[in-house]
Coordinates of C-alpha atoms and ligand atoms in Angstrom, one line a residue:
M25 CA 0.0 0.0 0.0
E26 CA 1.0 3.6 -0.4
I27 CA 0.7 5.4 2.9
A28 CA 1.3 9.0 4.0
V29 CA 2.0 9.9 7.6
V30 CA 1.7 13.5 8.5
G31 CA 3.9 14.6 11.4
S32 CA 7.2 13.1 12.3
G33 CA 7.0 13.3 16.1
Y34 CA 7.1 10.2 18.3
V35 CA 4.0 8.6 17.0
G36 CA 4.4 9.7 13.3
L37 CA 8.0 8.6 13.0
V38 CA 7.5 5.3 14.7
A39 CA 4.3 4.6 12.7
G40 CA 5.9 5.6 9.4
A41 CA 9.0 3.4 10.0
C42 CA 6.9 0.5 11.2
F43 CA 4.5 0.7 8.2
A44 CA 7.6 0.6 5.9
E45 CA 8.8 -2.4 7.9
L46 CA 5.4 -4.1 7.1
G47 CA 6.2 -3.7 3.4
H48 CA 4.2 -0.5 2.6
D49 CA 5.6 2.5 0.7
V50 CA 5.5 5.3 3.2
T51 CA 5.8 9.1 2.7
L52 CA 6.5 10.9 6.0
V53 CA 5.4 14.5 5.8
D54 CA 6.6 17.3 8.0
N55 CA 7.0 21.1 7.6
D56 CA 10.1 21.3 9.9
Q57 CA 12.9 21.5 7.3
Q58 CA 15.7 20.9 9.9
K59 CA 14.0 17.7 11.0
L60 CA 13.5 16.5 7.4
A61 CA 17.2 17.2 6.6
A62 CA 18.3 15.3 9.6
L63 CA 16.0 12.3 8.8
R64 CA 17.3 12.4 5.2
R65 CA 20.9 12.3 6.5
G66 CA 20.0 9.2 8.4
E67 CA 19.8 10.7 11.9
C68 CA 17.3 9.5 14.4
P69 CA 15.9 12.4 16.3
I70 CA 14.7 10.4 19.3
H71 CA 16.2 7.8 21.6
E72 CA 14.0 4.8 20.8
K73 CA 15.0 1.1 20.7
F74 CA 15.1 -0.4 17.2
L75 CA 14.1 2.9 15.5
P76 CA 17.6 3.7 14.1
E77 CA 17.7 0.2 12.6
L78 CA 14.3 0.6 10.9
L79 CA 15.2 4.1 9.6
E80 CA 18.4 2.7 8.2
R81 CA 16.7 -0.3 6.7
H82 CA 14.0 1.7 4.9
R83 CA 15.2 5.2 4.3
G84 CA 15.3 6.1 0.6
K85 CA 13.6 2.8 -0.2
K86 CA 10.2 2.2 1.4
L87 CA 10.4 5.4 3.5
S88 CA 10.8 8.9 2.1
F89 CA 10.6 12.3 3.8
T90 CA 9.0 15.4 2.4
D91 CA 7.3 18.7 3.1
D92 CA 5.0 18.3 0.1
L93 CA 1.6 17.2 1.6
H94 CA -0.2 17.6 -1.7
S95 CA 1.9 15.0 -3.6
A96 CA 2.0 12.7 -0.6
V97 CA -1.9 12.7 -0.4
R98 CA -2.2 12.1 -4.1
R99 CA 0.0 9.1 -4.0
S100 CA -1.5 7.5 -0.9
Q101 CA -4.6 5.4 -0.2
A102 CA -4.4 6.1 3.6
I103 CA -3.2 9.4 5.2
F104 CA -2.4 9.1 8.9
I105 CA -2.5 12.4 10.8
A106 CA 0.0 12.2 13.6
V107 CA 0.6 15.9 14.4
G108 CA 0.7 17.4 18.0
T109 CA -2.5 18.1 20.0
P110 CA -1.1 20.2 22.8
P111 CA -3.3 21.2 25.8
K112 CA -4.9 24.7 25.7
H113 CA -5.2 26.8 28.9
D114 CA -8.4 25.0 29.9
G115 CA -7.0 21.5 29.4
D116 CA -8.9 20.9 26.2
A117 CA -6.8 19.7 23.3
D118 CA -5.6 22.3 20.7
L119 CA -6.7 20.8 17.4
S120 CA -5.5 23.6 15.2
Y121 CA -2.7 21.5 13.7
V122 CA -5.1 18.7 12.9
E123 CA -7.5 21.2 11.2
S124 CA -4.8 22.7 9.1
V125 CA -3.6 19.2 7.9
A126 CA -7.2 18.3 7.2
R127 CA -7.5 21.4 5.0
G128 CA -4.3 20.5 3.2
I129 CA -5.5 17.0 2.6
A130 CA -8.9 18.3 1.3
S131 CA -7.1 20.5 -1.3
A132 CA -5.2 17.5 -2.7
I133 CA -7.8 14.7 -2.9
D134 CA -8.6 13.4 -6.4
S135 CA -9.6 9.8 -5.6
Y136 CA -10.9 7.8 -2.7
K137 CA -8.7 8.2 0.4
V138 CA -9.0 7.2 4.1
V139 CA -8.0 10.0 6.4
V140 CA -6.9 8.4 9.7
E141 CA -6.5 10.1 13.1
K142 CA -3.5 8.7 14.8
S143 CA -2.9 11.6 17.2
T144 CA -4.7 11.3 20.5
V145 CA -7.8 13.5 20.0
P146 CA -11.1 14.1 21.8
V147 CA -14.2 12.3 20.7
Y148 CA -15.9 14.2 17.8
T149 CA -12.6 15.0 16.1
N150 CA -13.4 12.6 13.3
S151 CA -16.7 14.4 12.7
W152 CA -14.9 17.8 12.6
I153 CA -12.3 16.5 10.1
R154 CA -15.2 15.2 8.0
K155 CA -16.9 18.6 8.2
I156 CA -13.7 20.5 7.2
M157 CA -13.2 18.2 4.2
L158 CA -16.8 18.7 3.1
L159 CA -16.6 22.5 3.6
N160 CA -13.5 22.5 1.5
G161 CA -15.4 21.0 -1.4
V162 CA -14.4 17.3 -1.2
P163 CA -17.2 15.1 -2.4
P164 CA -18.3 12.7 0.3
E165 CA -17.7 9.6 -1.8
L166 CA -14.0 10.5 -2.1
F167 CA -13.1 10.0 1.5
D168 CA -13.8 8.5 4.9
V169 CA -12.4 9.5 8.2
A170 CA -11.2 6.7 10.6
S171 CA -9.8 6.7 14.1
N172 CA -6.8 4.4 14.7
P173 CA -5.4 5.3 18.1
E174 CA -1.8 4.4 18.9
F175 CA -1.0 2.7 22.2
L176 CA 2.8 2.7 22.0
R177 CA 5.0 3.5 25.0
E178 CA 8.1 5.6 24.6
G179 CA 11.2 3.4 25.0
T180 CA 9.4 0.3 23.6
A181 CA 7.5 2.1 20.8
V182 CA 8.7 0.0 17.9
A183 CA 8.0 -3.4 19.6
D184 CA 4.6 -2.0 20.9
F185 CA 3.7 -1.1 17.3
L186 CA 4.8 -4.4 15.8
Y187 CA 3.5 -6.6 18.6
P188 CA 0.4 -4.7 19.9
D189 CA -2.0 -5.9 22.6
R190 CA -4.7 -4.8 20.1
I191 CA -5.2 -2.7 17.0
V192 CA -8.3 -0.5 17.2
V193 CA -9.9 0.4 13.9
G194 CA -12.6 3.0 14.4
A195 CA -14.3 3.1 11.0
D196 CA -17.9 3.9 10.2
T197 CA -17.9 2.2 6.7
D198 CA -16.7 -1.2 5.6
R199 CA -14.8 0.3 2.7
C200 CA -12.7 2.4 5.1
A201 CA -12.2 -0.5 7.6
Q202 CA -10.9 -2.6 4.7
V203 CA -8.1 -0.1 3.9
L204 CA -6.9 -0.1 7.5
E205 CA -7.2 -3.9 7.7
R206 CA -4.8 -4.1 4.7
A207 CA -2.4 -1.7 6.3
Y208 CA -2.1 -4.0 9.4
Q209 CA -2.5 -7.3 7.6
P210 CA 1.0 -8.6 8.3
L211 CA 0.5 -8.1 12.0
V212 CA -3.0 -9.7 12.1
D213 CA -2.1 -12.8 10.0
G214 CA 1.2 -13.3 11.9
S215 CA 3.3 -13.1 8.8
Y216 CA 5.5 -10.2 10.0
S217 CA 6.7 -12.0 13.1
M218 CA 7.7 -15.1 11.0
G219 CA 10.0 -13.0 8.7
D220 CA 13.8 -13.6 8.9
N221 CA 14.6 -10.0 9.8
A222 CA 11.6 -9.3 12.0
I223 CA 12.3 -7.0 15.0
P224 CA 12.2 -9.3 18.0
G225 CA 9.0 -9.1 20.0
P226 CA 8.1 -9.8 23.6
V227 CA 6.5 -13.1 22.6
E228 CA 7.4 -16.1 20.5
A229 CA 6.6 -16.1 16.8
P230 CA 4.1 -16.5 15.2
F231 CA 2.4 -13.5 16.7
S232 CA -1.1 -12.5 15.5
A233 CA -2.4 -9.1 16.6
H234 CA -6.0 -8.8 17.7
L235 CA -7.8 -6.2 15.6
I236 CA -10.9 -4.6 17.1
R237 CA -13.3 -2.9 14.8
T238 CA -15.4 -0.1 16.4
S239 CA -17.1 3.1 15.4
A240 CA -14.8 6.1 15.0
K241 CA -16.2 7.8 18.2
S242 CA -15.7 4.6 20.3
A243 CA -12.1 4.4 19.0
E244 CA -11.5 8.0 20.1
L245 CA -12.9 7.2 23.5
I246 CA -10.9 4.0 23.8
K247 CA -7.6 5.9 23.6
H248 CA -8.6 8.5 26.3
A249 CA -10.1 5.9 28.5
S250 CA -7.1 3.6 28.3
N251 CA -4.7 6.3 29.3
A252 CA -6.9 7.5 32.0
F253 CA -7.3 4.0 33.4
L254 CA -3.5 3.4 33.4
A255 CA -2.9 6.8 35.1
M256 CA -5.6 5.9 37.6
K257 CA -3.8 2.7 38.5
I258 CA -0.7 4.7 39.2
S259 CA -2.5 7.2 41.3
F260 CA -4.3 4.4 43.1
I261 CA -1.1 2.7 44.1
N262 CA 0.5 6.0 45.1
A263 CA -2.4 6.8 47.3
V264 CA -2.1 3.2 48.8
A265 CA 1.6 4.0 49.3
T266 CA 0.7 7.0 51.4
V267 CA -1.5 4.9 53.6
C268 CA 1.3 2.3 53.9
E269 CA 3.6 5.0 55.2
A270 CA 1.0 6.2 57.6
V271 CA 0.4 2.7 59.1
G272 CA 3.8 1.2 58.7
A273 CA 3.0 -1.3 56.0
D274 CA 5.1 -2.0 52.9
V275 CA 3.6 -1.0 49.6
E276 CA 5.7 -3.6 47.7
Q277 CA 4.1 -6.4 49.7
V278 CA 0.6 -4.8 49.2
R279 CA 1.3 -4.5 45.5
E280 CA 2.2 -8.1 45.2
G281 CA -0.9 -9.1 47.2
I282 CA -3.3 -7.1 45.1
G283 CA -1.5 -7.4 41.8
S284 CA -1.7 -11.3 42.1
D285 CA -5.5 -11.0 41.5
S286 CA -5.6 -11.5 37.8
R287 CA -8.5 -9.1 37.6
I288 CA -6.3 -6.4 38.9
G289 CA -2.8 -7.4 37.5
R290 CA 0.6 -6.3 38.6
R291 CA 1.4 -3.9 35.8
F292 CA 1.2 -0.2 36.2
L293 CA 1.1 -0.5 40.0
F294 CA 4.5 0.8 40.7
P295 CA 4.4 3.7 43.2
G296 CA 6.8 6.6 42.7
I297 CA 6.9 10.3 42.2
G298 CA 3.9 10.2 39.9
Y299 CA 3.4 9.8 36.2
G300 CA 4.8 12.3 33.6
G301 CA 5.4 12.4 29.9
S302 CA 3.8 13.9 26.9
C303 CA 0.7 11.7 27.2
F304 CA -0.9 11.0 30.6
P305 CA -0.8 14.5 32.0
K306 CA -2.2 16.0 28.7
D307 CA -4.7 13.2 28.0
L308 CA -6.1 13.2 31.5
L309 CA -6.8 17.0 31.2
A310 CA -8.3 16.5 27.8
F311 CA -10.5 13.7 28.9
C312 CA -11.7 15.8 31.9
A313 CA -12.6 18.5 29.4
V314 CA -14.5 16.1 27.2
A315 CA -16.5 14.8 30.2
R316 CA -17.1 18.4 31.4
D317 CA -18.1 19.7 28.0
N318 CA -20.6 16.9 27.5
G319 CA -22.2 17.4 30.9
C320 CA -20.7 14.2 32.6
R321 CA -19.4 14.2 36.1
F322 CA -16.1 12.2 36.2
G323 CA -14.6 13.2 39.5
L324 CA -12.3 10.1 39.4
L325 CA -10.3 11.8 36.7
D326 CA -9.8 14.9 38.8
E327 CA -8.8 12.9 41.8
T328 CA -6.3 10.9 39.6
V329 CA -4.6 14.2 38.6
K330 CA -4.7 15.5 42.2
V331 CA -3.0 12.5 43.7
N332 CA -0.4 12.7 41.0
D333 CA 0.4 16.3 41.7
E334 CA 0.6 15.6 45.5
Q335 CA 3.1 12.8 44.9
R336 CA 5.8 15.3 43.9
I337 CA 5.1 17.5 46.9
R338 CA 5.3 14.4 49.2
F339 CA 8.7 13.5 47.7
L340 CA 10.0 17.0 48.4
R341 CA 8.8 16.6 52.0
K342 CA 10.7 13.3 52.2
V343 CA 13.9 15.0 51.0
S344 CA 13.6 17.8 53.6
H345 CA 12.7 15.2 56.3
A346 CA 15.9 13.3 55.4
L347 CA 18.1 16.4 55.3
W348 CA 16.4 18.7 57.8
T349 CA 17.1 22.0 56.0
L350 CA 17.5 22.3 52.2
K351 CA 19.3 25.6 51.7
G352 CA 22.9 25.2 50.7
K353 CA 22.6 21.3 50.4
K354 CA 24.5 19.6 47.6
L355 CA 22.3 17.0 46.0
A356 CA 23.1 14.2 43.5
V357 CA 20.1 13.6 41.3
L358 CA 19.9 10.3 39.3
G359 CA 17.4 10.5 36.5
L360 CA 15.9 13.3 34.4
A361 CA 13.8 11.5 31.8
F362 CA 10.1 11.1 32.7
K363 CA 10.7 7.3 32.7
N364 CA 13.5 4.9 31.8
G365 CA 14.4 4.0 28.2
T366 CA 13.8 7.4 26.8
D367 CA 15.5 10.9 26.5
D368 CA 12.1 12.6 26.8
I369 CA 11.8 15.1 29.6
R370 CA 8.3 16.4 28.8
E371 CA 6.3 16.8 32.0
S372 CA 9.0 14.8 33.7
P373 CA 8.4 14.8 37.5
A374 CA 12.2 14.7 37.8
I375 CA 12.6 18.1 36.2
A376 CA 9.7 19.6 38.3
I377 CA 11.3 18.3 41.5
I378 CA 14.8 19.7 40.6
K379 CA 13.3 23.1 39.9
S380 CA 11.6 23.1 43.3
L381 CA 14.9 22.0 45.0
L382 CA 16.8 24.8 43.2
K383 CA 14.2 27.3 44.5
E384 CA 14.9 26.0 48.0
G385 CA 18.5 26.9 47.6
C386 CA 20.0 23.4 46.9
S387 CA 22.7 22.8 44.4
V388 CA 22.1 19.9 42.0
T389 CA 24.5 17.7 40.1
A390 CA 22.4 15.4 37.8
Y391 CA 23.1 12.3 35.8
D392 CA 20.8 10.6 33.2
P393 CA 22.0 8.0 30.7
A394 CA 20.0 9.6 27.9
A395 CA 18.2 12.8 28.8
M396 CA 21.0 15.3 29.8
G397 CA 21.2 17.0 26.5
R398 CA 17.5 17.8 26.5
A399 CA 17.4 18.6 30.2
A400 CA 20.2 21.2 29.9
E401 CA 17.8 23.4 27.9
E402 CA 15.3 23.3 30.8
F403 CA 17.4 25.1 33.4
A404 CA 19.1 28.5 33.5
P405 CA 22.7 28.1 32.3
G406 CA 25.0 26.9 35.1
S407 CA 22.1 26.3 37.6
V408 CA 22.4 22.5 37.3
Q409 CA 25.7 20.6 36.9
F410 CA 25.7 17.5 34.8
A411 CA 27.9 14.5 35.7
E412 CA 29.8 11.9 33.7
D413 CA 28.1 9.0 35.4
A414 CA 26.1 8.2 38.5
Y415 CA 29.1 8.0 40.8
D416 CA 30.5 11.3 39.5
A417 CA 27.2 12.9 40.5
M418 CA 27.5 11.6 44.0
A419 CA 31.0 12.7 44.9
G420 CA 30.7 14.8 48.0
A421 CA 26.9 15.2 47.8
D422 CA 24.8 15.5 51.0
A423 CA 22.3 13.0 49.6
C424 CA 21.5 11.1 46.5
L425 CA 18.0 11.3 45.0
I426 CA 16.7 8.7 42.5
L427 CA 14.1 10.2 40.2
T428 CA 13.9 7.9 37.1
E429 CA 13.6 4.1 37.1
W430 CA 16.7 3.4 34.9
E431 CA 17.8 -0.2 35.5
D432 CA 21.5 0.9 35.6
F433 CA 20.8 2.8 38.8
A434 CA 19.4 -0.4 40.5
A435 CA 22.8 -2.0 39.8
L436 CA 24.9 0.7 41.6
D437 CA 27.7 -0.5 43.8
L438 CA 26.3 0.5 47.1
A439 CA 29.7 0.3 49.0
R440 CA 31.0 2.9 46.5
V441 CA 27.8 5.0 46.9
K442 CA 28.4 5.1 50.6
T443 CA 32.1 6.2 50.3
L444 CA 31.3 8.9 47.7
L445 CA 28.4 10.5 49.6
R446 CA 29.1 13.1 52.3
Y447 CA 26.2 11.7 54.3
P448 CA 24.9 8.2 53.6
I449 CA 21.5 9.3 52.5
V450 CA 19.5 8.0 49.5
V451 CA 16.0 9.2 48.8
D452 CA 14.5 6.9 46.2
G453 CA 11.4 8.2 44.3
R454 CA 11.2 4.9 42.3
N455 CA 11.7 2.2 44.8
L456 CA 14.7 0.7 42.9
F457 CA 16.3 -0.8 46.0
H458 CA 15.1 -3.1 48.8
P459 CA 15.3 -1.4 52.3
A460 CA 17.1 -4.4 53.7
Q461 CA 19.8 -4.1 51.0
M462 CA 20.3 -0.5 51.9
Q463 CA 20.4 -1.2 55.6
A464 CA 23.1 -3.8 55.0
A465 CA 25.0 -1.3 52.9
G466 CA 24.9 1.2 55.8
L467 CA 22.8 3.7 54.0
N468 CA 19.9 5.8 55.3
Y469 CA 17.2 5.0 52.8
Y470 CA 13.8 6.8 52.2
S471 CA 11.5 5.3 49.5
V472 CA 7.8 5.4 48.6
G473 CA 5.3 3.5 50.8
R474 CA 7.9 1.5 52.7
P475 CA 9.5 1.9 56.1
D476 CA 12.5 4.3 56.2
V477 CA 15.9 2.8 56.9
T478 CA 17.5 5.1 59.4
G479 CA 20.1 4.9 62.1
H480 CA 23.3 5.0 60.2
L481 CA 23.9 8.5 61.4
H482 CA 23.3 7.2 64.9
T483 CA 24.8 4.2 66.8
K484 CA 22.2 1.6 66.4
P485 CA 20.9 0.7 62.9
T486 CA 17.2 0.0 62.6
I487 CA 14.5 0.0 60.0
A488 CA 12.2 2.7 61.4
V489 CA 8.8 4.1 60.5
R490 CA 8.8 7.9 60.4
K491 CA 7.4 9.2 63.6
E492 CA 4.8 11.4 62.1
A493 CA 3.5 8.5 60.1
L494 CA 2.8 6.4 63.2
P495 CA -0.6 6.3 64.9
Q496 CA -0.8 8.8 67.7
E497 CA -0.4 6.4 70.7
E498 CA 2.6 4.6 69.1
A499 CA 4.3 7.8 68.2
A500 CA 3.9 8.9 71.8
Ligands
UGA630 C1 1.6 6.0 27.7 C2 0.8 4.7 27.6 O1 1.4 3.7 28.5 C3 0.8 4.2 26.2 O2 0.0 3.1 26.1 C4 0.2 5.3 25.3 O3 0.2 4.9 23.9 C5 1.1 6.6 25.4 O4 1.1 7.0 26.8 C6 0.4 7.6 24.6 O5 -0.7 8.0 24.8 O6 1.0 8.0 23.6 P1 4.2 6.6 27.8 O7 3.8 8.0 28.1 O8 5.3 6.3 26.9 O9 3.0 5.7 27.4 O10 4.8 6.1 29.2 P2 4.3 5.0 30.3 O11 5.2 3.8 30.3 O12 2.9 4.8 30.3 O13 4.7 5.8 31.7 C7 4.0 7.0 32.0 C8 4.5 7.6 33.3 O14 4.0 6.8 34.4 C9 6.0 7.6 33.5 O15 6.4 8.8 34.1 C10 6.3 6.4 34.4 O16 7.4 6.5 35.2 C11 5.0 6.4 35.2 N1 4.6 5.1 35.8 C12 4.3 4.0 35.0 C13 4.6 4.9 37.2 O17 4.8 5.8 38.0 N2 4.2 3.7 37.7 C14 3.9 2.6 36.9 O18 3.5 1.5 37.4 C15 4.0 2.8 35.5

């Protein structure tokens, strides 16, 4: 098939490269000349496993880059819109880029095309795209609008695309659904996974994807509701972690206990400093706006956002609890990306926490295996130092804070950590270590929803529950 993908951000670039991998001829359209030039030179603008290989494999063959939307539309049977939908001041999604692309597509259509929303958009966007096309003079028989939401996660985006839990095709006509079914055929019939050069997936070949056909509106809602549910799981476990701290329970044990119920599941139940990234925060606000604008009360969404915001504040309180005063303290910060496996710092809780610490008068030396380049642009020049590696960040620091769940950090040599730090204090916002391990290493350790390990500044080491978290009579 000939496919056009408009927008070469995370979703567009991964989708374009993966459709080429599935054997289609893909034109990736963007109006950012610098980005296009970099892509043509063979550069990969994002840190994403397997993406450089796919770009290398298909660039100049099954994958081309252009700013010419008109020609790309003429050539293609399906045009995927994957441009940004940033939040407006009221949380609602700004759809002006989608609208402008829809107008561009309308001016080029000369035969039947399927226009596919790939960006995360509020319900009704497909109806608006349809209206824009009709207002711009496109005869109704020359197009259909479908919703085909993307569920990829940054860091595992290529594997998520090629080995999806499901493919949702929101199409209101059979003709339109058939075009999308063809686009995904090698994933649905399992043939992709059987190929010699297939990107390895999380499961054994043959892998056949489950394709779900819905109405366009349902597909739009599925995307928002999926992200909201995942964010709700995270806020739920974070709220449980807070209760664990208050009563002296261990959230990891509680997580194991509740996650073992197959109806609940263990995934997305990791407590921490709250979710970040370019999707959950934005999509939650947009879904709240959809509910509000359609007269639905959906307080669960508001509470999910509130718990998430509070989680950062609670972490800052932990840091000051561990260090007493913050002004003038030298802190080693491990992790800047919003999660592991990516260099993306958009809405990263790590960045927000560092900004608050700088305001309190701390000095920060940070290390992240992938995100330091991007993070440097977030801070005033010279306000944050960047280290060569995790140990370099820790030399002489008053405490070490862990803010991103990189696996490398979990493998740190704890004896070396203890020697490097001025005070043996680790505040872990991602629960990368076990408290007993830190106790054995002689470190004071504060994590999320688990008893603190204190005593290494005193004579007798103990695993202690914070006093203010104890019930009144016990604290007394
Ligand atoms: C998320 C969804 O997981 C994807 O399915 C979706 O396609 C994507 O948004 C999107 O809408 O485009 P992503 O933002 O890449 O993907 O990242 P996640 O892996 O979902 O993590 C989001 C945040 O939640 C991170 O800050 C992560 O550290 C945090 N998190 C995740 C937790 O705090 N606890 C968990 O148990 C899981």
